[in-house]
Coordinates of C-alpha atoms and ligand atoms in Angstrom, one line a residue:
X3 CA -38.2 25.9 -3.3
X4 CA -39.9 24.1 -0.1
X5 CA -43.3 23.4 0.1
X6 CA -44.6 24.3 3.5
X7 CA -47.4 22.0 3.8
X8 CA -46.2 20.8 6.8
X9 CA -47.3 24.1 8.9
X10 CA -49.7 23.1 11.7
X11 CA -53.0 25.0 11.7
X12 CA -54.5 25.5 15.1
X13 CA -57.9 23.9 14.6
X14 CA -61.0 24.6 17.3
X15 CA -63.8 23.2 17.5
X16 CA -67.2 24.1 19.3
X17 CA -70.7 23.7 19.2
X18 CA -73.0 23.7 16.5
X19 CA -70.4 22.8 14.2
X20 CA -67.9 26.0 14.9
X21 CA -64.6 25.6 14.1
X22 CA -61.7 28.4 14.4
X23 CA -59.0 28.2 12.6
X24 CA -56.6 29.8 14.5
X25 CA -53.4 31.6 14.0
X26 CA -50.2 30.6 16.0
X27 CA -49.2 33.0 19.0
X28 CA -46.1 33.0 20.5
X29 CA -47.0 31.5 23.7
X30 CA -47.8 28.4 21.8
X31 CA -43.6 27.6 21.7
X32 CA -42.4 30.0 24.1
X33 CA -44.8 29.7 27.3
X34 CA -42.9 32.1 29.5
X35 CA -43.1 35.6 27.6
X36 CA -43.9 38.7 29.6
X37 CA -46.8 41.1 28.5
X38 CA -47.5 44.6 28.5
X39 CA -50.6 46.6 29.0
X40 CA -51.2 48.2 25.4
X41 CA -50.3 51.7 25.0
X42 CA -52.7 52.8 22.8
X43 CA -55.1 53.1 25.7
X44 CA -52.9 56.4 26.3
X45 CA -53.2 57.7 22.9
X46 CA -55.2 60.7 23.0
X47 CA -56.3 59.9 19.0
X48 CA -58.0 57.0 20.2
X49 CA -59.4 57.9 23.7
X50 CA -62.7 58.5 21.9
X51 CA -63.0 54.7 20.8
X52 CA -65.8 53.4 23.2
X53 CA -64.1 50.0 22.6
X54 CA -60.5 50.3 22.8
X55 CA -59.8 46.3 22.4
X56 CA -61.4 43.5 20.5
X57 CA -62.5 41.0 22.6
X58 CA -59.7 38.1 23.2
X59 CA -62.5 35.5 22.0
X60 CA -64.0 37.4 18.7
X61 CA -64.0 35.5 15.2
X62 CA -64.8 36.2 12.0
X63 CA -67.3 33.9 10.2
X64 CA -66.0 32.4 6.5
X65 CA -69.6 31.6 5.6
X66 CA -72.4 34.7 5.6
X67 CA -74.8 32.9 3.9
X68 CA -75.8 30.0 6.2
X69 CA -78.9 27.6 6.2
X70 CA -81.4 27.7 9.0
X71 CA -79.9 24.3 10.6
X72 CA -76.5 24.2 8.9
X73 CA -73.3 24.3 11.0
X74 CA -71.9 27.5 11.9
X75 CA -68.7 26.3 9.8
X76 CA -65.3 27.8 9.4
X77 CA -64.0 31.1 11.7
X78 CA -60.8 33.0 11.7
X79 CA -59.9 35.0 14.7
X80 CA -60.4 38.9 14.5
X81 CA -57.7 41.5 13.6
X82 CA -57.0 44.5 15.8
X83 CA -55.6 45.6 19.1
X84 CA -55.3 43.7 21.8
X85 CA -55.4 44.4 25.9
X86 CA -52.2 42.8 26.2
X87 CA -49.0 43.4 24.0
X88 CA -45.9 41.2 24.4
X89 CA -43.3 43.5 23.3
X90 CA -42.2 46.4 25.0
X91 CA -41.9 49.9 22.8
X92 CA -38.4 50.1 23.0
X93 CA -37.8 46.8 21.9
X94 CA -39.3 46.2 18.6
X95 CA -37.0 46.0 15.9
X96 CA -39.7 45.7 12.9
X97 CA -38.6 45.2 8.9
X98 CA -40.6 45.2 5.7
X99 CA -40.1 43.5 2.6
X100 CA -42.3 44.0 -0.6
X101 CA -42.1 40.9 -3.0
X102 CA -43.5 39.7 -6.3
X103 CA -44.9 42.0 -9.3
X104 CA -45.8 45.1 -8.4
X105 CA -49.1 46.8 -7.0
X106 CA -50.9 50.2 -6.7
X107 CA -51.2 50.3 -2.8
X108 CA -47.6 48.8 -1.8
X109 CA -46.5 51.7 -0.6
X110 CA -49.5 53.1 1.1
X111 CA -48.7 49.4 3.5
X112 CA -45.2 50.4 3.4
X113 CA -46.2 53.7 5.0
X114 CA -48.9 52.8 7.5
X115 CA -46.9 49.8 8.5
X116 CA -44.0 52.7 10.0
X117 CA -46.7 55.1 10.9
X118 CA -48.6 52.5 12.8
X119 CA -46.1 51.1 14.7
X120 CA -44.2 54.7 15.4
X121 CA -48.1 56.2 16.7
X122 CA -49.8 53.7 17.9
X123 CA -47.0 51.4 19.7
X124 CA -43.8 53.9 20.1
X125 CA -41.7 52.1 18.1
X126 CA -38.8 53.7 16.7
X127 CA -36.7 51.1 15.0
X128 CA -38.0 50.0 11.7
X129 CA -35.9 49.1 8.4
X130 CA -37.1 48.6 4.8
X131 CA -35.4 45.3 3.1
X132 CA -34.2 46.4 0.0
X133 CA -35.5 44.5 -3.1
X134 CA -37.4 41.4 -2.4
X135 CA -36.5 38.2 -0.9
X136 CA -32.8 38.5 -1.6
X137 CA -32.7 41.7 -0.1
X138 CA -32.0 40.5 3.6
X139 CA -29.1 38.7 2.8
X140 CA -27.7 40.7 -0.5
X141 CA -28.2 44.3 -0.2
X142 CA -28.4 47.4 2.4
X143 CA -31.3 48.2 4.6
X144 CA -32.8 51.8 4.5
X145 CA -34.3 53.5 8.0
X146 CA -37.9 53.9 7.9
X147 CA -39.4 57.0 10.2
X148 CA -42.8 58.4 9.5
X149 CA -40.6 61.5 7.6
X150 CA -39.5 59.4 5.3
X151 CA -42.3 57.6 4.2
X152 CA -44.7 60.8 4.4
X153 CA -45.3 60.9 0.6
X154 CA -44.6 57.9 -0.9
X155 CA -48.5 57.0 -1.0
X156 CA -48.9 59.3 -3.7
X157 CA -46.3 57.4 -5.7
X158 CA -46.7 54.2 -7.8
X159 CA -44.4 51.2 -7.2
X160 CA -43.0 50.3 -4.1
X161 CA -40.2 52.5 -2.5
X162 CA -38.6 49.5 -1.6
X163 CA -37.9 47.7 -4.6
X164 CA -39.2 44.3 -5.3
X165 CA -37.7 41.0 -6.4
X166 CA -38.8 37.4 -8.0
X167 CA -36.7 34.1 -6.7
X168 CA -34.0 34.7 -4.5
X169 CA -35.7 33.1 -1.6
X170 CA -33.0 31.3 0.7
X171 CA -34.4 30.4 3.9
X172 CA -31.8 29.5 6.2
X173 CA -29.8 33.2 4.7
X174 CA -33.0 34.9 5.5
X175 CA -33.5 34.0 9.0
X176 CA -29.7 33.9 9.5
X177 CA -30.1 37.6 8.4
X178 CA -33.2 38.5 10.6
X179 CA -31.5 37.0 13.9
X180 CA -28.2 38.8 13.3
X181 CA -29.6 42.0 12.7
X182 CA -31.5 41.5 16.0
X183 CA -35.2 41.9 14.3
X184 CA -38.3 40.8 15.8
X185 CA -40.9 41.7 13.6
X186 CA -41.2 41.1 9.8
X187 CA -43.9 42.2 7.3
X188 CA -44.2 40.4 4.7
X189 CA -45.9 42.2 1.5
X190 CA -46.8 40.3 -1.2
X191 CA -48.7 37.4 -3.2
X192 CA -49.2 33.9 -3.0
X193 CA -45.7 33.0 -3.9
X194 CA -44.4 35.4 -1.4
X195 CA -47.0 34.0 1.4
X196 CA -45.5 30.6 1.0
X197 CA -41.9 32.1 1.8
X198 CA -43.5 33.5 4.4
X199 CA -44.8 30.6 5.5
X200 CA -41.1 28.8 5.3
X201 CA -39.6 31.6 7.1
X202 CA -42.2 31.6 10.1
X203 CA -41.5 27.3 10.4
X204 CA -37.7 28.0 10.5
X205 CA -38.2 31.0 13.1
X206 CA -40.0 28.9 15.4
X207 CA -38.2 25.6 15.1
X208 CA -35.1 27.9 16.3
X209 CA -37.1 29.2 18.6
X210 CA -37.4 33.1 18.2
X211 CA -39.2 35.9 19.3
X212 CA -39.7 37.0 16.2
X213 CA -43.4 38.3 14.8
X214 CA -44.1 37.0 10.9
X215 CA -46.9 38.9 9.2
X216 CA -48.3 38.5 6.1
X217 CA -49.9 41.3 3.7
X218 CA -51.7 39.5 0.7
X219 CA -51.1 41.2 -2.6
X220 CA -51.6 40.7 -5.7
X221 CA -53.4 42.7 -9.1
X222 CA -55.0 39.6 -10.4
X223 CA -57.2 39.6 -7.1
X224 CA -56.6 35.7 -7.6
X225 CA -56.0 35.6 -3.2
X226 CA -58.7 33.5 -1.5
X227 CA -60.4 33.9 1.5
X228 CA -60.1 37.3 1.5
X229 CA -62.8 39.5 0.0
X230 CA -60.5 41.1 -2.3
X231 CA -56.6 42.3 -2.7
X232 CA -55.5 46.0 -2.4
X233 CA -54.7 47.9 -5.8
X234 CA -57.7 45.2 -7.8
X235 CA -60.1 48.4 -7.8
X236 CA -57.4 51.0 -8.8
X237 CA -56.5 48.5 -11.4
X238 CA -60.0 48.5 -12.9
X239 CA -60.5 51.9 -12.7
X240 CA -57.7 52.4 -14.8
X241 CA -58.4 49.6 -17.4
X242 CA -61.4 52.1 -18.0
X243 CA -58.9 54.2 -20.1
X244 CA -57.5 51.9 -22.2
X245 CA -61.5 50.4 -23.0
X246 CA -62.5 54.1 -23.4
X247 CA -59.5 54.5 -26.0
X248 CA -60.1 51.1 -27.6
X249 CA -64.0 52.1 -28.1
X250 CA -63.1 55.7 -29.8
X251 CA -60.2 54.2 -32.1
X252 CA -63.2 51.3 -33.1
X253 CA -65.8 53.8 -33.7
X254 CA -64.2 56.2 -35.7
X255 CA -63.6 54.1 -38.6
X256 CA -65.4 51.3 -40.3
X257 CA -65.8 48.1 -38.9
X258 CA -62.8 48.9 -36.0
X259 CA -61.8 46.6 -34.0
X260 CA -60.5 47.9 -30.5
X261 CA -58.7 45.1 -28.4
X262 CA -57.2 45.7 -24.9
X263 CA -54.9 43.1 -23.3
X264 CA -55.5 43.4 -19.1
X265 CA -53.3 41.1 -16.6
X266 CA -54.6 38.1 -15.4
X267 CA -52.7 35.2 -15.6
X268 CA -54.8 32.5 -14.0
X269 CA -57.5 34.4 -13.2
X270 CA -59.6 36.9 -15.2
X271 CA -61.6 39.4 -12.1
X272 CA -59.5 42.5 -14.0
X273 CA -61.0 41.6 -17.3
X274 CA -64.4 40.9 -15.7
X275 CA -65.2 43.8 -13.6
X276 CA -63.6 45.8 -16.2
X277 CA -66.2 45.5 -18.5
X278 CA -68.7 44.9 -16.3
X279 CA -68.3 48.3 -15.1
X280 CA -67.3 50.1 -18.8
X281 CA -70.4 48.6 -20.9
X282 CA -68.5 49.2 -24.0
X283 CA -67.0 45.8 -24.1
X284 CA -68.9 43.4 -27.1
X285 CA -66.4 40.5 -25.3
X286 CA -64.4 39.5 -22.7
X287 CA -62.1 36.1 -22.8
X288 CA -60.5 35.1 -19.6
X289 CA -58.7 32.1 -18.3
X290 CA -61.3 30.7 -16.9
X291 CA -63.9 30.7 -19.9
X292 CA -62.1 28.6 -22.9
X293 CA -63.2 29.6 -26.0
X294 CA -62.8 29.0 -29.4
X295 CA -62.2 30.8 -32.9
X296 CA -63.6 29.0 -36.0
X297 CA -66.9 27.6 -37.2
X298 CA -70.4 28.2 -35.5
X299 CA -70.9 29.4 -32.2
X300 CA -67.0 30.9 -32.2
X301 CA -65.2 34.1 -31.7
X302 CA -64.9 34.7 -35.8
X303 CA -68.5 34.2 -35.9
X304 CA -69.3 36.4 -33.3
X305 CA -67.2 39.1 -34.4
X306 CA -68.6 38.7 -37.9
X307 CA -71.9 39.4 -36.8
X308 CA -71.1 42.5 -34.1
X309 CA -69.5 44.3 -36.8
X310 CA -72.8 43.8 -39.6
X311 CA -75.1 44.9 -36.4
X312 CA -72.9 47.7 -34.5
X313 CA -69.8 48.5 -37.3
X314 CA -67.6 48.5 -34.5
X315 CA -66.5 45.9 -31.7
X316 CA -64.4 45.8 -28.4
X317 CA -62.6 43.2 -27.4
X318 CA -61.3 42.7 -23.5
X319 CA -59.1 39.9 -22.7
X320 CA -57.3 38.9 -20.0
X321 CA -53.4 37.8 -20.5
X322 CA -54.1 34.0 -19.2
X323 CA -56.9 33.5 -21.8
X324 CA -56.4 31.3 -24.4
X325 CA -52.7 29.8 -23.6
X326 CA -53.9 26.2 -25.0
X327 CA -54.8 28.0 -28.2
X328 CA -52.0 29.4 -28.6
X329 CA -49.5 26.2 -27.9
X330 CA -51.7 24.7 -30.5
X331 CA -50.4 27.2 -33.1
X332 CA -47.1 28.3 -31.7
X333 CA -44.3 26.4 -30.4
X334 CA -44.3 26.2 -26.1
X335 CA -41.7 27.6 -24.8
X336 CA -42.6 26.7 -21.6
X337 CA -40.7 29.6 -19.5
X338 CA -40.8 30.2 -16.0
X339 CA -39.7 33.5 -14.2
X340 CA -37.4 33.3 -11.5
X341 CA -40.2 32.3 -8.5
X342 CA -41.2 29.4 -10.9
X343 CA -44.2 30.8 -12.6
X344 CA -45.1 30.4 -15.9
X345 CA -44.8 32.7 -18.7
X346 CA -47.0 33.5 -20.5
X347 CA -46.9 34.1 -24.4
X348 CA -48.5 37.3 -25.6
X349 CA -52.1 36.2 -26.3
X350 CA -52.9 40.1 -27.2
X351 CA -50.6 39.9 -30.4
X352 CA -51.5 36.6 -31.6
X353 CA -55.3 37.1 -31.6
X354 CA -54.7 40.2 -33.2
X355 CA -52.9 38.7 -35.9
X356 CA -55.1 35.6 -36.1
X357 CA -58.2 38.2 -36.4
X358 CA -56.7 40.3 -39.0
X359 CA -55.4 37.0 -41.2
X360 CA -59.5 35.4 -40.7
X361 CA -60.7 38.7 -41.9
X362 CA -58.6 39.5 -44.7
X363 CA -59.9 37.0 -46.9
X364 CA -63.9 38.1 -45.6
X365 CA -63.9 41.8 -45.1
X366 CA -62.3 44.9 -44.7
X367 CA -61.7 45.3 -40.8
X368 CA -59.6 48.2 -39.0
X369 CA -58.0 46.3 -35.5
X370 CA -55.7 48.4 -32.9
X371 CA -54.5 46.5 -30.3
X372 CA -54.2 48.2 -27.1
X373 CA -51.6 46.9 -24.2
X374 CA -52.0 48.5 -21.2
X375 CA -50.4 45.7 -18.8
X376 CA -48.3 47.6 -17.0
X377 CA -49.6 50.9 -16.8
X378 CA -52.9 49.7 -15.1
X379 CA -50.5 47.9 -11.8
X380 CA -47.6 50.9 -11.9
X381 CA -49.6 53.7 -10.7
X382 CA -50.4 55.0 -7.3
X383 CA -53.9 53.5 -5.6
X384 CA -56.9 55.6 -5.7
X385 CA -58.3 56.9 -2.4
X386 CA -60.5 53.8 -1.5
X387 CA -57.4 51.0 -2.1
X388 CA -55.4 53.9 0.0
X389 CA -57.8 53.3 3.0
X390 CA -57.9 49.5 2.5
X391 CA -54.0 49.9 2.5
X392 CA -54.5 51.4 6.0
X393 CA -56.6 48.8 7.3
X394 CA -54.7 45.9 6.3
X395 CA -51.4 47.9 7.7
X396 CA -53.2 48.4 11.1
X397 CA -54.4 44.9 11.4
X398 CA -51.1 43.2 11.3
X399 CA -49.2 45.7 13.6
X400 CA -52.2 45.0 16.3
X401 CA -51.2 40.9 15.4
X402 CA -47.5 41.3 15.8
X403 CA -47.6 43.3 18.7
X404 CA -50.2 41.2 20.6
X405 CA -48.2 38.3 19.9
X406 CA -49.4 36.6 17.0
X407 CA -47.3 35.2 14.5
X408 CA -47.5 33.2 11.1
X409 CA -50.4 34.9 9.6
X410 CA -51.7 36.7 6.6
X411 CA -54.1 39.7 7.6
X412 CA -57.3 40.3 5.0
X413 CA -60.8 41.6 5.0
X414 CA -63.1 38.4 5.3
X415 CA -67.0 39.5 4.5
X416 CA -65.6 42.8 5.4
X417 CA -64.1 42.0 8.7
X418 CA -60.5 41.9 9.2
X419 CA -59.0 38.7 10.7
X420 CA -56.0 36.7 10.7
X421 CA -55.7 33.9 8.7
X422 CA -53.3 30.8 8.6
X423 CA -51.2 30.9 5.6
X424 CA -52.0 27.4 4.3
X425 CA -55.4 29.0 3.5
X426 CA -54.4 31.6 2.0
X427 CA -52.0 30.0 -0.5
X428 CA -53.6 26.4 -1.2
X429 CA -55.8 27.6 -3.8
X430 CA -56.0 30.3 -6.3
X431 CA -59.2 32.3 -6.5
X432 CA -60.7 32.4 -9.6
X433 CA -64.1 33.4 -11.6
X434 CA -66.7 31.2 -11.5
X435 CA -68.0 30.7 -15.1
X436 CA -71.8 29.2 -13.6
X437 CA -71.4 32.1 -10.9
X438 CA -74.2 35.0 -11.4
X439 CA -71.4 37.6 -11.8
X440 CA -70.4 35.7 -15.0
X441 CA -73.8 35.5 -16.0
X442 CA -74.0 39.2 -15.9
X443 CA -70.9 39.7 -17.9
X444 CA -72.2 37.7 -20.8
X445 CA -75.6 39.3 -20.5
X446 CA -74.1 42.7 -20.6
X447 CA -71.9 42.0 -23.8
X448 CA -74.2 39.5 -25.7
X449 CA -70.6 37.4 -26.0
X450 CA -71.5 34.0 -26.6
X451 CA -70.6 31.7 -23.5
X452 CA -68.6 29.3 -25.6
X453 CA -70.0 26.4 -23.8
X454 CA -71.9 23.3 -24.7
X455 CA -74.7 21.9 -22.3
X456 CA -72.3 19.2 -21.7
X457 CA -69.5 21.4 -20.8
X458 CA -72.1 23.8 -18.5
X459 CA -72.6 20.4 -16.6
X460 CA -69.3 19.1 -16.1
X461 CA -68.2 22.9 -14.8
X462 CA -71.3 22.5 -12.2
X463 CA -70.1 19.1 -11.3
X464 CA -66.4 20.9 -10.3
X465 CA -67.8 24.0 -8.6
X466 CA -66.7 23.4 -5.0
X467 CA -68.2 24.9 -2.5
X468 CA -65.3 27.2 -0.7
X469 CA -66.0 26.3 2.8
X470 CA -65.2 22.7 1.8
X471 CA -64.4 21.9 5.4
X472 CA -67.7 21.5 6.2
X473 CA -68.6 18.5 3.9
X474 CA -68.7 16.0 6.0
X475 CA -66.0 14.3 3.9
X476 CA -63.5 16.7 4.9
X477 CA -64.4 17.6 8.2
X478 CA -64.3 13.9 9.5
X479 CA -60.3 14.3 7.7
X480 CA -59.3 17.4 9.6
X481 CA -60.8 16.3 13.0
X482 CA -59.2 12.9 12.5
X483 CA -56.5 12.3 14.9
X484 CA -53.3 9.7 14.0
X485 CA -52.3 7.3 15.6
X486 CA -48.5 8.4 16.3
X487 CA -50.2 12.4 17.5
X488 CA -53.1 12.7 19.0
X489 CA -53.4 16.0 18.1
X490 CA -52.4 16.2 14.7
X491 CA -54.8 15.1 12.5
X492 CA -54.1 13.2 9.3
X493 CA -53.7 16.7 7.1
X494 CA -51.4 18.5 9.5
X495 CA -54.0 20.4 11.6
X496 CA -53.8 20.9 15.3
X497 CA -56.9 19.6 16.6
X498 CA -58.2 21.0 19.6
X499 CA -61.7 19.8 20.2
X500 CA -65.1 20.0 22.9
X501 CA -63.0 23.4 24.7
X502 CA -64.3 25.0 27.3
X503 CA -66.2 28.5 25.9
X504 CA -66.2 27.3 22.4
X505 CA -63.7 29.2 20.6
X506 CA -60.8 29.3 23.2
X507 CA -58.0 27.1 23.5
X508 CA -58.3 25.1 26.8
X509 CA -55.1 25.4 28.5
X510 CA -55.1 22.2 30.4
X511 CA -55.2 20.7 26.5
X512 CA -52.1 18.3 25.8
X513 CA -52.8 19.2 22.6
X514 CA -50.8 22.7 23.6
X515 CA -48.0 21.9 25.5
Ligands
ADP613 N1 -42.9 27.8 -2.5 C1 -42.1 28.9 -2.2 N2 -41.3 28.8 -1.1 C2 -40.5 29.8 -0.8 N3 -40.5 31.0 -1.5 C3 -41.3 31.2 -2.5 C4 -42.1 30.1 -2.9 N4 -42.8 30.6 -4.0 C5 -42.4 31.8 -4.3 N5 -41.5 32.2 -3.4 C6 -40.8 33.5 -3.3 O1 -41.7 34.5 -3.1 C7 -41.3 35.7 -3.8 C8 -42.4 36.2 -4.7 O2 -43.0 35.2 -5.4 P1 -43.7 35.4 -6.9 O3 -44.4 34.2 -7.3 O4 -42.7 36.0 -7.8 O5 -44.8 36.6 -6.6 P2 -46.1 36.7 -5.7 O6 -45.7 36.7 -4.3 O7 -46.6 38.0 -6.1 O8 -46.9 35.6 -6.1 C9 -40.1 35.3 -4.7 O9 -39.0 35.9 -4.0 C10 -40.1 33.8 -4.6 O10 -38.8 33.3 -4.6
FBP614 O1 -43.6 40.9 -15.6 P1 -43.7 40.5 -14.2 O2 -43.3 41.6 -13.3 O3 -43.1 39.2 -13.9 O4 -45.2 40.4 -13.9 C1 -46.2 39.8 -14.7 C2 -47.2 39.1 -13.8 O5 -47.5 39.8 -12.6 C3 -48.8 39.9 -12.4 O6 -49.2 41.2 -12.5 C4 -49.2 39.4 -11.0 O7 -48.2 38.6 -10.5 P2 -48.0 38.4 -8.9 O8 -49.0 39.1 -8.1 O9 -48.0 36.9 -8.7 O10 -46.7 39.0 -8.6 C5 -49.5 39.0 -13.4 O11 -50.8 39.5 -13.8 C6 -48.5 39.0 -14.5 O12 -48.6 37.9 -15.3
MG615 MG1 -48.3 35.0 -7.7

């Protein structure tokens, strides 16, 4: 699979330590486009809207928590209609493809994406890409009208089938010229984002009019940048069922023991908020928070002494926990799915067992192990992921339409915006173990935290701040210029620097032709 580092993030500078890390537009590789007033200024649904357009210049800050003299830091530009469009009704020719595991809210996007572009824009021709990746070179496309995806909101999966691997670049574009598209959404983690990424490179180097537009999904909510992914809050909400059943089965017999597997493979927010939110939970293990079973201070003890204080425990742990526990004690197979990511043995089972074997020898304990993994990501999204759905829909047909390609849409302090893909898929978001939120968790459960002093420090010591490109160390990097480009600095970025209002790109810049 490629890596597509090498994409060239439009970097601006301005004062007071502003930068805007824009998105690329079309007229950034083909200068001579026409444009189009936008027609939504004639839709009667939105002739109420005192503001029709965002303004051309608007940003959305990173950082909402600033210091009195600190720099105004990192800034993506804002989602949502623009004044001018650069694609007539008639001729859009949109597709969407759904990628990756599934999510409640896919097709909620799926059907927002055709209603937005047939009611706000006119457009008439969109087609769904059957099953992933591999379905624009390997399998039939299937008409989308507003009819047809009326419903499917109310329906779990995605109507469109989805796919891991099976992501050949050169067949993919091959198959988006021939079929005469010009605008593709792209639904779907951070694996899929990175395709995304390749196919937007290999569109532009051959020069296209064609609109790439990321939707970030993903259940684990491990995205960054983006306050949160669609589907994470349905998929809490519905973890509350299987805690609710684990905490009956555990205290309707003698020292029970109710355990409930959630997803998470690298990240634990499901496992978090879960039991943040269901107050049952005595514990809660997740990738980010090792832990350990034997001797003092450790999940044996613990459990040892919730069940002599309460007579009944439950246990909430995410499916990433513990993976270097268990390929202590059982054999790695070291297993990869067909996109390359790992998989996972079934920590669920194993600490049961382990439990059950510790105990047998100490006291009588009952343990039912609950496994909800795929019930809590196969169901439809509850009403507020449905009008997140919307949203992140809306923002990238206002993107593709105005122009913008190469960018992932997402809610950034609760503004939408359009961000370069590089940020959204060069880091995994994760919990922060000397975070607050985590503080709360283990206050609400008692759990112990597992940690040493030394190990509190040394977790301190790797907290990065997120914005990282305002340490200076990394600014002075990304504003660096080479010596063979002046205007790519020494990571890639398109540096654009001292323009004229600040945020804009000055068109008299060499750094643009
Ligand atoms: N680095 C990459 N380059 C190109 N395609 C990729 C890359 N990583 C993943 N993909 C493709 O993206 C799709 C989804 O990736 P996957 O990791 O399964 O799910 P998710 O997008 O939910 O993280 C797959 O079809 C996979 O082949
Ligand atoms: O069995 P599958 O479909 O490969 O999915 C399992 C994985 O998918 C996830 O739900 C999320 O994965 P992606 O969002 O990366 O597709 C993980 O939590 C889980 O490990
Ligand atoms: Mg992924």
């Amino acid at each position: 699979m490629e890596n597509p580092g090498d994409t060239q993030m439009k970097l601006v500078t301005g004062p007071g330590g502003y930068v805007l890390e824009d998105v690329p537009h079309f007229t950034d590789y083909l200068p001579d486009l026409p444009s189009y007033p936008n027609p939504l200024q004639d839709n009667p649904a939105y002739s109420v809207v005192k503001q029709y357009f965002v303004n051309a210049d608007d940003t959305v800050t990173q950082k909402i928590v600033v210091h009195k003299d600190g720099p105004r830091g990192v800034h993506f530009r804002r989602a949502g209609p623009r004044q001018r469009v650069y694609f007539g009704s008639d001729e859009v020719h949109a597709c969407i493809v759904t990628c990756g595991g599934l999510c409640p809210g896919l097709n909620t996007v799926i059907r927002e994406i055709v209603c937005g572009l047939y009611h706000m824009y006119g457009v008439r021709k969109v087609l769904g890409i059957d099953g992933g990746y591999r379905g624009f070179y390997a399998k039939n496309t299937i008409t989308l009208t507003p009819k047809f995806v009326n419903d499917i909101h109310k329906r779990g999966g995605t109507i469109l089938g989805t796919s891991r691997g099976g992501h050949e670049k050169s067949k993919i574009v091959d198959s988006i010229q021939d079929r005469g598209i010009n605008q593709v959404y792209i639904i779907g983690g951070d694996g899929t984002q990175r395709g995304a990424a390749v196919i937007f490179e290999e569109i532009r180097r051959r020069g296209l009019k064609v609109a790439v537009a990321g939707i970030p999904k993903t259940i684990d909510n491990d995205i960054p940048v983006i306050d949160k992914s669609f589907g994470f809050d349905t998929a809490v909400e519905e973890a509350q069922r299987a805690i609710n059943a684990a905490h009956v089965e555990a205290t309707s017999i003698e020292n029970g023991i109710g355990l409930v597997k959630l997803m998470g493979r690298y990240s634990g927010f499901i496992a978090m908020y879960a039991t943040l939110a269901s107050r049952d939970v005595d514990c809660c293990l997740i990738p980010e928070s090792p832990f350990y079973l034997e001797g003092s201070g450790g999940l044996y003890e613990y459990i040892e002494k919730r069940l002599k204080e309460n007579g009944h425990m439950v246990i909430v742990i995410a499916e990433g926990a513990g993976q270097d526990l268990l390929s202590e004690s059982l054999q790695s197979l070291d297993q990869q799915d067909a996109s390359g990511n790992k998989l996972l043995q079934d920590v669920g089972l194993w600490i049961s067992h382990r439990i059950k074997d510790y105990f047998a020898k100490k006291m009588p304990i009952n343990l039912k192990y609950i496994d909800p993994t795929y019930m809590i990501r196969a169901i439809p999204s509850i009403a507020s992921d449905n009008v997140y759905c919307t949203l992140l829909a809306h923002s990238a047909v206002h993107g593709a339409m105005a122009g913008y390609t190469g960018f992932t849409v997402g809610p950034v302090n609760a503004r939408h915006a359009y961000i370069p893909f590089n940020r959204i898929t060069e880091k995994q978001n994760k919990v922060v173990i000397t975070d607050r939120m985590w503080a709360r968790l283990l206050s609400s459960t008692n759990q112990p935290s597992f940690l040493n002093p030394r190990d509190i420090a040394k977790s301190k010591e790797e907290k990065q701040p997120t914005t990282g490109i305002l340490d200076s160390e990394n600014f002075k990097d990304r504003t660096s210029v080479t010596k063979d480009n002046p205007c790519l600095s020494a990571t890639g970025l398109l540096v654009v620097d001292n323009c004229k209002d600040g945020i804009s790109v000055a068109e008299d810049s060499p750094c643009m032709s």
